[in-house]
PDB file of C-alpha atoms and ligand atoms in Angstrom:
ATOM      1  CA  MET A   1      -2.092  17.514 -23.072  1.00 47.00           C
ATOM      2  CA  PHE A   2      -3.575  14.007 -23.942  1.00 55.00           C
ATOM      3  CA  LYS A   3      -6.786  13.360 -22.897  1.00 90.00           C
ATOM      4  CA  LEU A   4      -6.700  11.518 -19.693  1.00 96.00           C
ATOM      5  CA  ASP A   5      -9.801   9.084 -21.220  1.00 97.00           C
ATOM      6  CA  ASP A   6      -7.864   8.104 -24.119  1.00 97.00           C
ATOM      7  CA  VAL A   7      -4.607   7.571 -22.572  1.00 98.00           C
ATOM      8  CA  VAL A   8      -5.963   4.958 -19.912  1.00 98.00           C
ATOM      9  CA  ALA A   9      -7.550   3.060 -22.725  1.00 98.00           C
ATOM     10  CA  GLU A  10      -4.249   3.054 -24.867  1.00 98.00           C
ATOM     11  CA  ILE A  11      -2.646   1.667 -21.710  1.00 98.00           C
ATOM     12  CA  THR A  12      -4.838  -0.526 -21.076  1.00 98.00           C
ATOM     13  CA  ASP A  13      -4.845  -2.134 -25.050  1.00 98.00           C
ATOM     14  CA  ALA A  14      -1.419  -2.093 -24.634  1.00 98.00           C
ATOM     15  CA  VAL A  15      -0.524  -3.757 -21.011  1.00 97.00           C
ATOM     16  CA  LYS A  16      -3.493  -6.570 -21.954  1.00 94.00           C
ATOM     17  CA  GLN A  17      -1.152  -7.635 -25.314  1.00 94.00           C
ATOM     18  CA  ARG A  18       2.102  -8.186 -23.028  1.00 96.00           C
ATOM     19  CA  SER A  19       3.085 -11.731 -22.550  1.00 96.00           C
ATOM     20  CA  ASP A  20       5.816 -10.833 -19.716  1.00 96.00           C
ATOM     21  CA  ARG A  21       3.416 -10.756 -16.786  1.00 96.00           C
ATOM     22  CA  GLY A  22       5.412 -11.593 -14.027  1.00 96.00           C
ATOM     23  CA  GLU A  23       5.307 -13.965 -11.304  1.00 95.00           C
ATOM     24  CA  VAL A  24       2.393 -14.044  -8.818  1.00 96.00           C
ATOM     25  CA  ALA A  25       3.262 -14.692  -5.118  1.00 92.00           C
ATOM     26  CA  SER A  26       3.261 -18.055  -4.323  1.00 93.00           C
ATOM     27  CA  TYR A  27       4.347 -17.942  -0.696  1.00 95.00           C
ATOM     28  CA  ILE A  28       0.489 -17.068   0.172  1.00 95.00           C
ATOM     29  CA  PRO A  29      -0.879 -19.878  -1.209  1.00 96.00           C
ATOM     30  CA  GLU A  30      -4.526 -18.158  -1.626  1.00 95.00           C
ATOM     31  CA  LEU A  31      -2.473 -15.689  -4.240  1.00 96.00           C
ATOM     32  CA  ALA A  32      -1.351 -18.272  -6.185  1.00 95.00           C
ATOM     33  CA  ARG A  33      -4.222 -19.178  -7.629  1.00 94.00           C
ATOM     34  CA  VAL A  34      -5.077 -15.402  -9.172  1.00 94.00           C
ATOM     35  CA  ASP A  35      -5.051 -15.220 -13.221  1.00 94.00           C
ATOM     36  CA  THR A  36      -1.857 -13.266 -14.352  1.00 95.00           C
ATOM     37  CA  SER A  37      -4.483 -12.235 -17.340  1.00 96.00           C
ATOM     38  CA  ALA A  38      -6.185  -9.789 -15.586  1.00 97.00           C
ATOM     39  CA  PHE A  39      -5.418  -5.818 -15.638  1.00 98.00           C
ATOM     40  CA  GLY A  40      -7.002  -3.036 -14.055  1.00 98.00           C
ATOM     41  CA  ILE A  41      -6.876   0.658 -13.755  1.00 98.00           C
ATOM     42  CA  ALA A  42      -8.458   3.516 -12.081  1.00 98.00           C
ATOM     43  CA  VAL A  43      -7.543   7.231 -12.334  1.00 98.00           C
ATOM     44  CA  VAL A  44      -9.434   9.808 -10.229  1.00 98.00           C
ATOM     45  CA  ASP A  45      -7.937  13.175 -10.833  1.00 97.00           C
ATOM     46  CA  VAL A  46      -8.814  16.118  -8.665  1.00 97.00           C
ATOM     47  CA  ALA A  47     -11.506  17.636 -10.376  1.00 95.00           C
ATOM     48  CA  GLY A  48     -13.251  14.446  -9.872  1.00 94.00           C
ATOM     49  CA  ASN A  49     -13.240  12.838 -12.966  1.00 95.00           C
ATOM     50  CA  VAL A  50     -12.310   9.252 -13.110  1.00 97.00           C
ATOM     51  CA  ALA A  51     -10.945   7.314 -16.417  1.00 98.00           C
ATOM     52  CA  VAL A  52     -10.740   3.525 -16.102  1.00 98.00           C
ATOM     53  CA  GLY A  53      -9.578   0.538 -17.958  1.00 98.00           C
ATOM     54  CA  GLY A  54      -9.997  -3.174 -17.758  1.00 98.00           C
ATOM     55  CA  ASP A  55     -10.849  -5.251 -14.869  1.00 98.00           C
ATOM     56  CA  SER A  56     -10.901  -1.523 -12.783  1.00 98.00           C
ATOM     57  CA  GLU A  57     -13.528  -2.750 -10.822  1.00 98.00           C
ATOM     58  CA  THR A  58     -12.445  -6.305 -10.011  1.00 98.00           C
ATOM     59  CA  PRO A  59     -11.642  -6.415  -6.031  1.00 98.00           C
ATOM     60  CA  PHE A  60      -8.354  -8.215  -5.401  1.00 98.00           C
ATOM     61  CA  SER A  61      -5.793  -8.331  -2.328  1.00 98.00           C
ATOM     62  CA  ILE A  62      -4.637  -5.128  -1.583  1.00 98.00           C
ATOM     63  CA  GLN A  63      -1.667  -6.608   0.768  1.00 98.00           C
ATOM     64  CA  SER A  64       0.936  -3.988   1.821  1.00 98.00           C
ATOM     65  CA  ILE A  65      -0.824  -1.104   0.139  1.00 98.00           C
ATOM     66  CA  SER A  66      -2.687  -1.041   3.372  1.00 99.00           C
ATOM     67  CA  LYS A  67       0.073  -0.210   5.257  1.00 98.00           C
ATOM     68  CA  VAL A  68      -0.155   3.458   3.849  1.00 99.00           C
ATOM     69  CA  PHE A  69      -3.552   3.470   5.542  1.00 99.00           C
ATOM     70  CA  THR A  70      -2.809   1.967   8.943  1.00 99.00           C
ATOM     71  CA  LEU A  71      -0.048   4.415   8.465  1.00 99.00           C
ATOM     72  CA  THR A  72      -2.296   7.418   8.524  1.00 98.00           C
ATOM     73  CA  LEU A  73      -4.407   6.186  10.982  1.00 98.00           C
ATOM     74  CA  ALA A  74      -1.741   5.743  13.535  1.00 98.00           C
ATOM     75  CA  LEU A  75      -0.520   9.069  12.821  1.00 98.00           C
ATOM     76  CA  GLY A  76      -3.868  10.222  13.868  1.00 98.00           C
ATOM     77  CA  LYS A  77      -3.648   8.485  17.026  1.00 97.00           C
ATOM     78  CA  PHE A  78      -0.055   8.832  17.747  1.00 97.00           C
ATOM     79  CA  GLY A  79       1.340  11.880  16.162  1.00 97.00           C
ATOM     80  CA  ASP A  80       5.275  11.859  15.960  1.00 96.00           C
ATOM     81  CA  ARG A  81       5.144   9.839  18.887  1.00 97.00           C
ATOM     82  CA  LEU A  82       4.985   6.504  15.845  1.00 98.00           C
ATOM     83  CA  TRP A  83       8.619   7.409  15.248  1.00 98.00           C
ATOM     84  CA  ARG A  84       9.315   6.089  18.400  1.00 97.00           C
ATOM     85  CA  ARG A  85       9.073   2.514  16.696  1.00 97.00           C
ATOM     86  CA  VAL A  86       9.564   2.829  13.334  1.00 98.00           C
ATOM     87  CA  GLY A  87      12.082   4.980  11.483  1.00 98.00           C
ATOM     88  CA  ARG A  88      11.826   6.955   8.212  1.00 98.00           C
ATOM     89  CA  GLU A  89      14.798   5.765   6.155  1.00 98.00           C
ATOM     90  CA  PRO A  90      14.449   3.100   3.017  1.00 98.00           C
ATOM     91  CA  SER A  91      15.800  -0.483   4.009  1.00 96.00           C
ATOM     92  CA  GLY A  92      17.584  -1.276   0.647  1.00 93.00           C
ATOM     93  CA  SER A  93      16.266  -4.738   1.917  1.00 94.00           C
ATOM     94  CA  PRO A  94      13.324  -6.746   0.937  1.00 94.00           C
ATOM     95  CA  PHE A  95       9.792  -6.266   2.362  1.00 96.00           C
ATOM     96  CA  ASN A  96      10.180  -9.274   4.741  1.00 95.00           C
ATOM     97  CA  SER A  97      13.718  -8.850   5.616  1.00 95.00           C
ATOM     98  CA  ILE A  98      14.921  -9.243   9.258  1.00 96.00           C
ATOM     99  CA  VAL A  99      19.019  -8.091   8.721  1.00 95.00           C
ATOM    100  CA  GLN A 100      18.570  -5.013   9.807  1.00 95.00           C
ATOM    101  CA  LEU A 101      16.522  -5.615  13.071  1.00 97.00           C
ATOM    102  CA  GLU A 102      19.756  -6.800  15.349  1.00 95.00           C
ATOM    103  CA  ARG A 103      21.544  -3.912  14.605  1.00 95.00           C
ATOM    104  CA  GLU A 104      18.732  -1.168  15.257  1.00 96.00           C
ATOM    105  CA  GLN A 105      17.371  -2.952  18.410  1.00 96.00           C
ATOM    106  CA  GLY A 106      14.303  -3.680  16.739  1.00 97.00           C
ATOM    107  CA  ILE A 107      13.057  -0.696  15.092  1.00 98.00           C
ATOM    108  CA  PRO A 108      12.450  -1.142  11.868  1.00 98.00           C
ATOM    109  CA  ARG A 109      13.862   1.266   8.972  1.00 98.00           C
ATOM    110  CA  ASN A 110      10.287   2.448   7.856  1.00 98.00           C
ATOM    111  CA  PRO A 111       6.805   1.624   8.194  1.00 98.00           C
ATOM    112  CA  PHE A 112       6.206   0.104   4.966  1.00 98.00           C
ATOM    113  CA  ILE A 113       8.439  -3.201   5.444  1.00 98.00           C
ATOM    114  CA  ASN A 114       6.772  -6.134   6.881  1.00 98.00           C
ATOM    115  CA  ALA A 115       8.629  -5.468  10.222  1.00 98.00           C
ATOM    116  CA  GLY A 116       7.751  -1.325  10.326  1.00 98.00           C
ATOM    117  CA  ALA A 117       3.645  -1.868   9.405  1.00 98.00           C
ATOM    118  CA  LEU A 118       3.780  -4.707  12.248  1.00 98.00           C
ATOM    119  CA  ALA A 119       5.119  -2.223  14.774  1.00 98.00           C
ATOM    120  CA  VAL A 120       2.231   0.367  13.231  1.00 98.00           C
ATOM    121  CA  THR A 121      -0.413  -2.164  13.406  1.00 98.00           C
ATOM    122  CA  ASP A 122       0.704  -2.849  17.100  1.00 98.00           C
ATOM    123  CA  LEU A 123       0.153   0.531  17.933  1.00 98.00           C
ATOM    124  CA  ILE A 124      -3.464   0.710  16.684  1.00 98.00           C
ATOM    125  CA  LEU A 125      -4.067  -2.347  18.387  1.00 98.00           C
ATOM    126  CA  SER A 126      -3.192  -1.093  21.722  1.00 97.00           C
ATOM    127  CA  GLY A 127      -6.029  -0.465  24.016  1.00 97.00           C
ATOM    128  CA  HIS A 128      -8.231  -2.373  21.839  1.00 98.00           C
ATOM    129  CA  GLN A 129      -9.409  -6.363  20.945  1.00 98.00           C
ATOM    130  CA  PRO A 130      -7.985  -7.305  17.525  1.00 98.00           C
ATOM    131  CA  ARG A 131     -11.469  -7.183  15.771  1.00 98.00           C
ATOM    132  CA  GLU A 132     -12.389  -3.718  17.316  1.00 98.00           C
ATOM    133  CA  ALA A 133      -8.784  -2.551  15.630  1.00 98.00           C
ATOM    134  CA  LEU A 134      -9.458  -4.452  12.385  1.00 98.00           C
ATOM    135  CA  GLY A 135     -12.908  -2.951  12.378  1.00 98.00           C
ATOM    136  CA  GLU A 136     -11.770   0.471  12.784  1.00 98.00           C
ATOM    137  CA  ILE A 137      -9.079   0.243   9.880  1.00 98.00           C
ATOM    138  CA  LEU A 138     -11.672  -1.121   7.717  1.00 98.00           C
ATOM    139  CA  ARG A 139     -14.014   1.392   8.748  1.00 98.00           C
ATOM    140  CA  PHE A 140     -11.545   4.005   7.850  1.00 98.00           C
ATOM    141  CA  MET A 141     -11.098   2.395   4.201  1.00 98.00           C
ATOM    142  CA  GLN A 142     -14.637   2.346   3.789  1.00 98.00           C
ATOM    143  CA  PHE A 143     -14.788   5.923   5.100  1.00 98.00           C
ATOM    144  CA  LEU A 144     -12.160   7.393   2.457  1.00 98.00           C
ATOM    145  CA  ALA A 145     -13.268   5.575  -0.412  1.00 98.00           C
ATOM    146  CA  ASP A 146     -17.511   5.894   0.484  1.00 97.00           C
ATOM    147  CA  ASP A 147     -17.945   2.299   0.112  1.00 98.00           C
ATOM    148  CA  SER A 148     -19.354   0.704   2.849  1.00 98.00           C
ATOM    149  CA  SER A 149     -18.905  -2.622   0.375  1.00 98.00           C
ATOM    150  CA  ILE A 150     -15.417  -2.912   1.253  1.00 98.00           C
ATOM    151  CA  THR A 151     -14.557  -6.065   3.096  1.00 98.00           C
ATOM    152  CA  ILE A 152     -11.878  -8.542   4.311  1.00 98.00           C
ATOM    153  CA  ASP A 153     -11.365 -11.744   2.400  1.00 98.00           C
ATOM    154  CA  GLN A 154     -11.338 -14.426   5.011  1.00 98.00           C
ATOM    155  CA  ALA A 155      -9.214 -17.200   2.935  1.00 98.00           C
ATOM    156  CA  VAL A 156      -6.592 -14.844   2.125  1.00 98.00           C
ATOM    157  CA  ALA A 157      -6.557 -13.763   5.382  1.00 98.00           C
ATOM    158  CA  ALA A 158      -6.179 -17.263   6.897  1.00 98.00           C
ATOM    159  CA  SER A 159      -3.760 -18.531   4.034  1.00 97.00           C
ATOM    160  CA  GLU A 160      -1.338 -16.602   5.081  1.00 97.00           C
ATOM    161  CA  HIS A 161      -2.035 -16.780   8.394  1.00 96.00           C
ATOM    162  CA  ARG A 162      -1.231 -20.270   8.223  1.00 96.00           C
ATOM    163  CA  THR A 163       1.792 -19.901   6.136  1.00 96.00           C
ATOM    164  CA  GLY A 164       3.137 -16.602   7.800  1.00 97.00           C
ATOM    165  CA  PHE A 165       6.106 -18.009   9.747  1.00 97.00           C
ATOM    166  CA  ARG A 166       8.542 -14.886   8.215  1.00 97.00           C
ATOM    167  CA  ASN A 167       6.188 -12.310   9.873  1.00 98.00           C
ATOM    168  CA  ALA A 168       5.980 -14.493  13.076  1.00 98.00           C
ATOM    169  CA  ALA A 169       9.850 -14.362  13.065  1.00 98.00           C
ATOM    170  CA  LEU A 170       9.327 -10.824  12.998  1.00 98.00           C
ATOM    171  CA  ALA A 171       7.603  -9.729  15.649  1.00 98.00           C
ATOM    172  CA  ASN A 172       8.652 -12.098  18.229  1.00 98.00           C
ATOM    173  CA  TYR A 173      12.327 -10.663  17.007  1.00 98.00           C
ATOM    174  CA  MET A 174      10.290  -7.019  17.545  1.00 98.00           C
ATOM    175  CA  LYS A 175       8.619  -8.337  20.859  1.00 98.00           C
ATOM    176  CA  SER A 176      11.986  -9.348  22.438  1.00 98.00           C
ATOM    177  CA  PHE A 177      13.166  -5.524  22.139  1.00 98.00           C
ATOM    178  CA  GLY A 178      10.264  -4.615  23.762  1.00 97.00           C
ATOM    179  CA  VAL A 179       8.736  -2.963  20.351  1.00 97.00           C
ATOM    180  CA  LEU A 180       5.726  -4.634  20.200  1.00 98.00           C
ATOM    181  CA  ASP A 181       3.305  -3.574  23.205  1.00 98.00           C
ATOM    182  CA  ASN A 182       0.637  -6.695  22.586  1.00 98.00           C
ATOM    183  CA  PRO A 183       0.572 -10.484  22.190  1.00 98.00           C
ATOM    184  CA  VAL A 184       2.886 -11.092  19.091  1.00 98.00           C
ATOM    185  CA  ASP A 185      -0.129 -13.321  17.697  1.00 98.00           C
ATOM    186  CA  PHE A 186      -2.656 -10.750  18.238  1.00 98.00           C
ATOM    187  CA  THR A 187      -0.896  -8.321  16.303  1.00 98.00           C
ATOM    188  CA  LEU A 188      -0.148 -10.638  13.279  1.00 98.00           C
ATOM    189  CA  GLY A 189      -3.785 -11.609  13.078  1.00 98.00           C
ATOM    190  CA  VAL A 190      -4.534  -8.197  12.950  1.00 98.00           C
ATOM    191  CA  TYR A 191      -2.209  -7.386  10.557  1.00 98.00           C
ATOM    192  CA  PHE A 192      -2.749 -10.690   8.242  1.00 98.00           C
ATOM    193  CA  HIS A 193      -5.963  -9.390   7.839  1.00 98.00           C
ATOM    194  CA  HIS A 194      -5.610  -5.965   6.937  1.00 98.00           C
ATOM    195  CA  CYS A 195      -3.305  -6.931   4.660  1.00 98.00           C
ATOM    196  CA  ALA A 196      -6.476  -9.334   2.816  1.00 98.00           C
ATOM    197  CA  ILE A 197      -8.563  -6.018   2.557  1.00 98.00           C
ATOM    198  CA  SER A 198      -9.892  -6.652  -0.767  1.00 98.00           C
ATOM    199  CA  MET A 199     -10.468  -3.639  -3.377  1.00 98.00           C
ATOM    200  CA  SER A 200     -11.040  -2.791  -6.598  1.00 98.00           C
ATOM    201  CA  CYS A 201      -8.562  -0.342  -8.554  1.00 98.00           C
ATOM    202  CA  ARG A 202     -11.574   2.341  -8.068  1.00 98.00           C
ATOM    203  CA  GLN A 203     -11.966   2.287  -4.497  1.00 98.00           C
ATOM    204  CA  LEU A 204      -8.231   2.101  -3.996  1.00 98.00           C
ATOM    205  CA  ALA A 205      -7.979   5.146  -6.329  1.00 98.00           C
ATOM    206  CA  MET A 206     -10.957   7.177  -4.578  1.00 98.00           C
ATOM    207  CA  ALA A 207      -9.653   5.741  -0.671  1.00 98.00           C
ATOM    208  CA  ALA A 208      -6.410   7.460  -1.473  1.00 98.00           C
ATOM    209  CA  GLN A 209      -7.468  11.063  -2.705  1.00 98.00           C
ATOM    210  CA  PHE A 210      -6.480  12.786   0.235  1.00 98.00           C
ATOM    211  CA  LEU A 211      -3.273  12.237  -0.401  1.00 98.00           C
ATOM    212  CA  ALA A 212      -3.310  14.498  -3.934  1.00 98.00           C
ATOM    213  CA  ARG A 213      -5.659  17.004  -2.376  1.00 98.00           C
ATOM    214  CA  ASP A 214      -3.654  17.937   0.777  1.00 98.00           C
ATOM    215  CA  GLY A 215      -5.208  15.655   3.222  1.00 98.00           C
ATOM    216  CA  LYS A 216      -8.724  16.499   2.528  1.00 98.00           C
ATOM    217  CA  HIS A 217     -11.377  13.682   1.711  1.00 97.00           C
ATOM    218  CA  PRO A 218     -12.651  14.413  -1.938  1.00 94.00           C
ATOM    219  CA  LEU A 219     -16.747  14.313  -1.275  1.00 93.00           C
ATOM    220  CA  THR A 220     -16.886  16.323   2.087  1.00 92.00           C
ATOM    221  CA  GLY A 221     -13.672  18.349   1.767  1.00 94.00           C
ATOM    222  CA  MET A 222     -13.110  17.208   5.222  1.00 95.00           C
ATOM    223  CA  SER A 223      -9.539  17.008   6.710  1.00 98.00           C
ATOM    224  CA  VAL A 224      -8.661  13.989   6.880  1.00 98.00           C
ATOM    225  CA  VAL A 225      -4.849  14.478   7.606  1.00 98.00           C
ATOM    226  CA  THR A 226      -2.960  18.096   7.484  1.00 98.00           C
ATOM    227  CA  PRO A 227      -1.520  19.202   4.233  1.00 98.00           C
ATOM    228  CA  GLU A 228       2.292  18.567   5.874  1.00 98.00           C
ATOM    229  CA  ARG A 229       1.253  15.093   6.588  1.00 98.00           C
ATOM    230  CA  ALA A 230      -0.151  14.369   3.142  1.00 98.00           C
ATOM    231  CA  ARG A 231       3.205  15.319   1.952  1.00 98.00           C
ATOM    232  CA  ARG A 232       5.129  13.234   4.028  1.00 98.00           C
ATOM    233  CA  ILE A 233       3.303  10.116   3.616  1.00 98.00           C
ATOM    234  CA  ASN A 234       4.071  11.208   0.160  1.00 98.00           C
ATOM    235  CA  ALA A 235       7.548  11.327   0.959  1.00 98.00           C
ATOM    236  CA  LEU A 236       7.776   8.142   2.296  1.00 98.00           C
ATOM    237  CA  MET A 237       5.367   6.247   0.006  1.00 98.00           C
ATOM    238  CA  LEU A 238       8.389   7.847  -2.665  1.00 98.00           C
ATOM    239  CA  THR A 239      11.242   7.024  -0.755  1.00 98.00           C
ATOM    240  CA  CYS A 240       9.918   3.137   0.726  1.00 98.00           C
ATOM    241  CA  GLY A 241       6.883   2.278  -1.365  1.00 98.00           C
ATOM    242  CA  HIS A 242       8.407   0.175  -3.001  1.00 98.00           C
ATOM    243  CA  TYR A 243      11.160  -1.847  -0.809  1.00 96.00           C
ATOM    244  CA  ASP A 244      14.618  -2.903  -2.436  1.00 96.00           C
ATOM    245  CA  GLY A 245      12.785  -0.910  -5.960  1.00 96.00           C
ATOM    246  CA  SER A 246      11.549   2.291  -4.834  1.00 97.00           C
ATOM    247  CA  GLY A 247      14.507   3.891  -6.559  1.00 97.00           C
ATOM    248  CA  GLU A 248      13.840   2.142  -9.464  1.00 97.00           C
ATOM    249  CA  PHE A 249      10.082   3.345  -8.802  1.00 98.00           C
ATOM    250  CA  ALA A 250      11.176   7.205  -8.530  1.00 98.00           C
ATOM    251  CA  TYR A 251      13.310   6.595 -11.718  1.00 98.00           C
ATOM    252  CA  ARG A 252      10.636   5.349 -14.068  1.00 98.00           C
ATOM    253  CA  VAL A 253       7.580   6.740 -12.424  1.00 98.00           C
ATOM    254  CA  GLY A 254       8.415   9.302 -10.803  1.00 98.00           C
ATOM    255  CA  LEU A 255       5.346   9.338  -8.462  1.00 98.00           C
ATOM    256  CA  PRO A 256       4.878   8.487  -4.599  1.00 98.00           C
ATOM    257  CA  GLY A 257       3.914   4.939  -5.031  1.00 98.00           C
ATOM    258  CA  LYS A 258       3.217   1.674  -2.827  1.00 98.00           C
ATOM    259  CA  SER A 259       2.743  -1.684  -3.837  1.00 98.00           C
ATOM    260  CA  GLY A 260       0.901  -5.112  -2.600  1.00 98.00           C
ATOM    261  CA  VAL A 261       1.902  -8.857  -3.402  1.00 98.00           C
ATOM    262  CA  GLY A 262      -1.382  -9.039  -4.670  1.00 98.00           C
ATOM    263  CA  GLY A 263      -0.279  -7.225  -7.845  1.00 98.00           C
ATOM    264  CA  GLY A 264      -1.836  -3.725  -7.003  1.00 98.00           C
ATOM    265  CA  ILE A 265       0.572  -0.247  -6.819  1.00 98.00           C
ATOM    266  CA  LEU A 266      -1.380   2.582  -5.624  1.00 99.00           C
ATOM    267  CA  ALA A 267       0.377   6.319  -6.703  1.00 99.00           C
ATOM    268  CA  ILE A 268      -0.387   9.695  -6.016  1.00 99.00           C
ATOM    269  CA  ALA A 269       0.312  12.716  -8.335  1.00 98.00           C
ATOM    270  CA  PRO A 270       0.223  15.499  -5.664  1.00 98.00           C
ATOM    271  CA  GLY A 271      -2.537  17.876  -6.885  1.00 98.00           C
ATOM    272  CA  LYS A 272      -3.360  15.876 -10.025  1.00 98.00           C
ATOM    273  CA  ALA A 273      -4.853  12.886  -9.218  1.00 98.00           C
ATOM    274  CA  SER A 274      -4.863   9.377  -7.225  1.00 98.00           C
ATOM    275  CA  ILE A 275      -4.506   6.043  -9.338  1.00 99.00           C
ATOM    276  CA  ALA A 276      -4.460   2.336  -8.968  1.00 99.00           C
ATOM    277  CA  VAL A 277      -3.662  -0.347 -11.014  1.00 98.00           C
ATOM    278  CA  TRP A 278      -3.810  -3.910 -10.725  1.00 98.00           C
ATOM    279  CA  SER A 279      -1.238  -6.760 -12.367  1.00 98.00           C
ATOM    280  CA  PRO A 280      -0.979  -9.613 -10.246  1.00 98.00           C
ATOM    281  CA  GLY A 281       2.057 -10.265 -11.830  1.00 98.00           C
ATOM    282  CA  LEU A 282       4.930  -9.551  -9.810  1.00 97.00           C
ATOM    283  CA  ASP A 283       9.080  -8.808 -10.504  1.00 96.00           C
ATOM    284  CA  THR A 284      11.914 -10.117  -8.435  1.00 93.00           C
ATOM    285  CA  ASN A 285      11.131  -7.135  -5.856  1.00 92.00           C
ATOM    286  CA  GLY A 286       7.860  -8.340  -5.483  1.00 93.00           C
ATOM    287  CA  ASN A 287       6.083  -5.226  -7.324  1.00 95.00           C
ATOM    288  CA  SER A 288       3.565  -5.757  -9.850  1.00 98.00           C
ATOM    289  CA  HIS A 289       5.593  -5.490 -12.896  1.00 98.00           C
ATOM    290  CA  LEU A 290       3.370  -4.618 -15.698  1.00 98.00           C
ATOM    291  CA  GLY A 291       1.593  -2.313 -13.094  1.00 98.00           C
ATOM    292  CA  ARG A 292       4.825  -0.597 -13.050  1.00 98.00           C
ATOM    293  CA  ILE A 293       5.249  -0.362 -16.627  1.00 98.00           C
ATOM    294  CA  ALA A 294       1.543   1.044 -16.585  1.00 98.00           C
ATOM    295  CA  LEU A 295       1.996   3.950 -14.533  1.00 98.00           C
ATOM    296  CA  GLU A 296       5.631   4.773 -16.400  1.00 98.00           C
ATOM    297  CA  MET A 297       3.374   5.005 -19.351  1.00 98.00           C
ATOM    298  CA  LEU A 298       0.678   7.010 -17.816  1.00 98.00           C
ATOM    299  CA  THR A 299       3.085   9.620 -16.237  1.00 98.00           C
ATOM    300  CA  LYS A 300       5.094   9.904 -19.455  1.00 97.00           C
ATOM    301  CA  GLN A 301       1.824  10.699 -21.222  1.00 96.00           C
ATOM    302  CA  MET A 302       0.459  13.080 -18.894  1.00 97.00           C
ATOM    303  CA  GLY A 303       3.438  14.520 -18.024  1.00 96.00           C
ATOM    304  CA  TRP A 304       2.672  13.885 -14.137  1.00 97.00           C
ATOM    305  CA  SER A 305       6.241  13.162 -12.392  1.00 98.00           C
ATOM    306  CA  ILE A 306       6.691  15.100  -9.649  1.00 98.00           C
ATOM    307  CA  PHE A 307      10.643  15.676 -11.232  1.00 98.00           C
ATOM    308  CA  ARG A 308       9.207  17.451 -13.869  1.00 93.00           C
ATOM    309  CA  ALA A 309       9.764  21.355 -14.055  1.00 86.00           C
TER     310      ALA A 309
HETATM  311  O1  DON B   1       3.366  -9.424   4.942  1.00 88.90           O
HETATM  312  C1  DON B   1       3.239 -10.169   3.985  1.00 88.90           C
HETATM  313  O2  DON B   1       4.246 -10.592   3.510  1.00 88.90           O
HETATM  314  C2  DON B   1       1.875 -10.037   2.903  1.00 88.90           C
HETATM  315  N1  DON B   1       0.735  -9.762   3.598  1.00 88.90           N
HETATM  316  C3  DON B   1       2.010  -8.604   2.554  1.00 88.90           C
HETATM  317  C4  DON B   1       3.523  -8.136   2.020  1.00 88.90           C
HETATM  318  C5  DON B   1       3.531  -7.045  -0.021  1.00 88.90           C
HETATM  319  O3  DON B   1       2.312  -6.812  -0.078  1.00 88.90           O
HETATM  320  C6  DON B   1       4.796  -6.961   0.107  1.00 88.90           C
HETATM  321  N2  DON B   1       4.684  -5.995  -1.085  1.00 88.90           N
HETATM  322  N3  DON B   1       4.698  -5.788  -2.739  1.00 88.90           N
END
């Protein structure tokens, strides 16, 4: 077995030198300003060892990676009733697609496409003011990462609020089917803000440790979710976490993963490690181009693919 620190250092060097860096997400103007030369990686194994490389301490916009944590929170509140509002099947469509909603009565295919995440956010919001719901999501992230310094980038949230016409369309369309309970503006506001949470690779890898440890918090051993729920969240990440790039990600990396248009990818090697990578340039599916390549190198060298005998 290769030593984790050496593997991470080698990947960081290899990725830094590559010229194929992908394209930043320009539909959120604030994200279009991010420098594509950045690259960070953090790996936290279940023994508590941490290996980092590159810009591993630089906070970036976690965007859709937040959907893993809102799903976890909503499952804690509503249990399996959540699945009346959202499905568990890969969509085979882009993250912001509207086409399936009409045929499927406003029920989104899965909790990771934008429509599904809006439905999950709406559930968390019910019975609360938007500010309270957002506070709950942020505190959950801080608790999981054991780091109270995690914040929301208000400039990113405002930027998406100004230009998020597609999400507004999705939310209004679902509202017309009765799939959202709260005022559309409230649900959108909470959604844009949780997508705008800023975290570093190290913070993100820490926050997701429970998914590598049968649901247990790494520091306290406390149960964040049951082992069964941790397995199921990982299953959804594997099948739906990269939208219409999920098959390719499973084929190349072989781990449950969740991408964000900020260029982050969170990946879980169950029983082994949680991993966060960040490279802002995206591929045509809106997933980090070099982030995926870095994870492919890591799983290959560490033998961490879940499909390995
Ligand atoms: O709703 C959006 O479009 C963004 N806030 C999040 C999308 C996203 O991160 C897709 N992931 N690759």
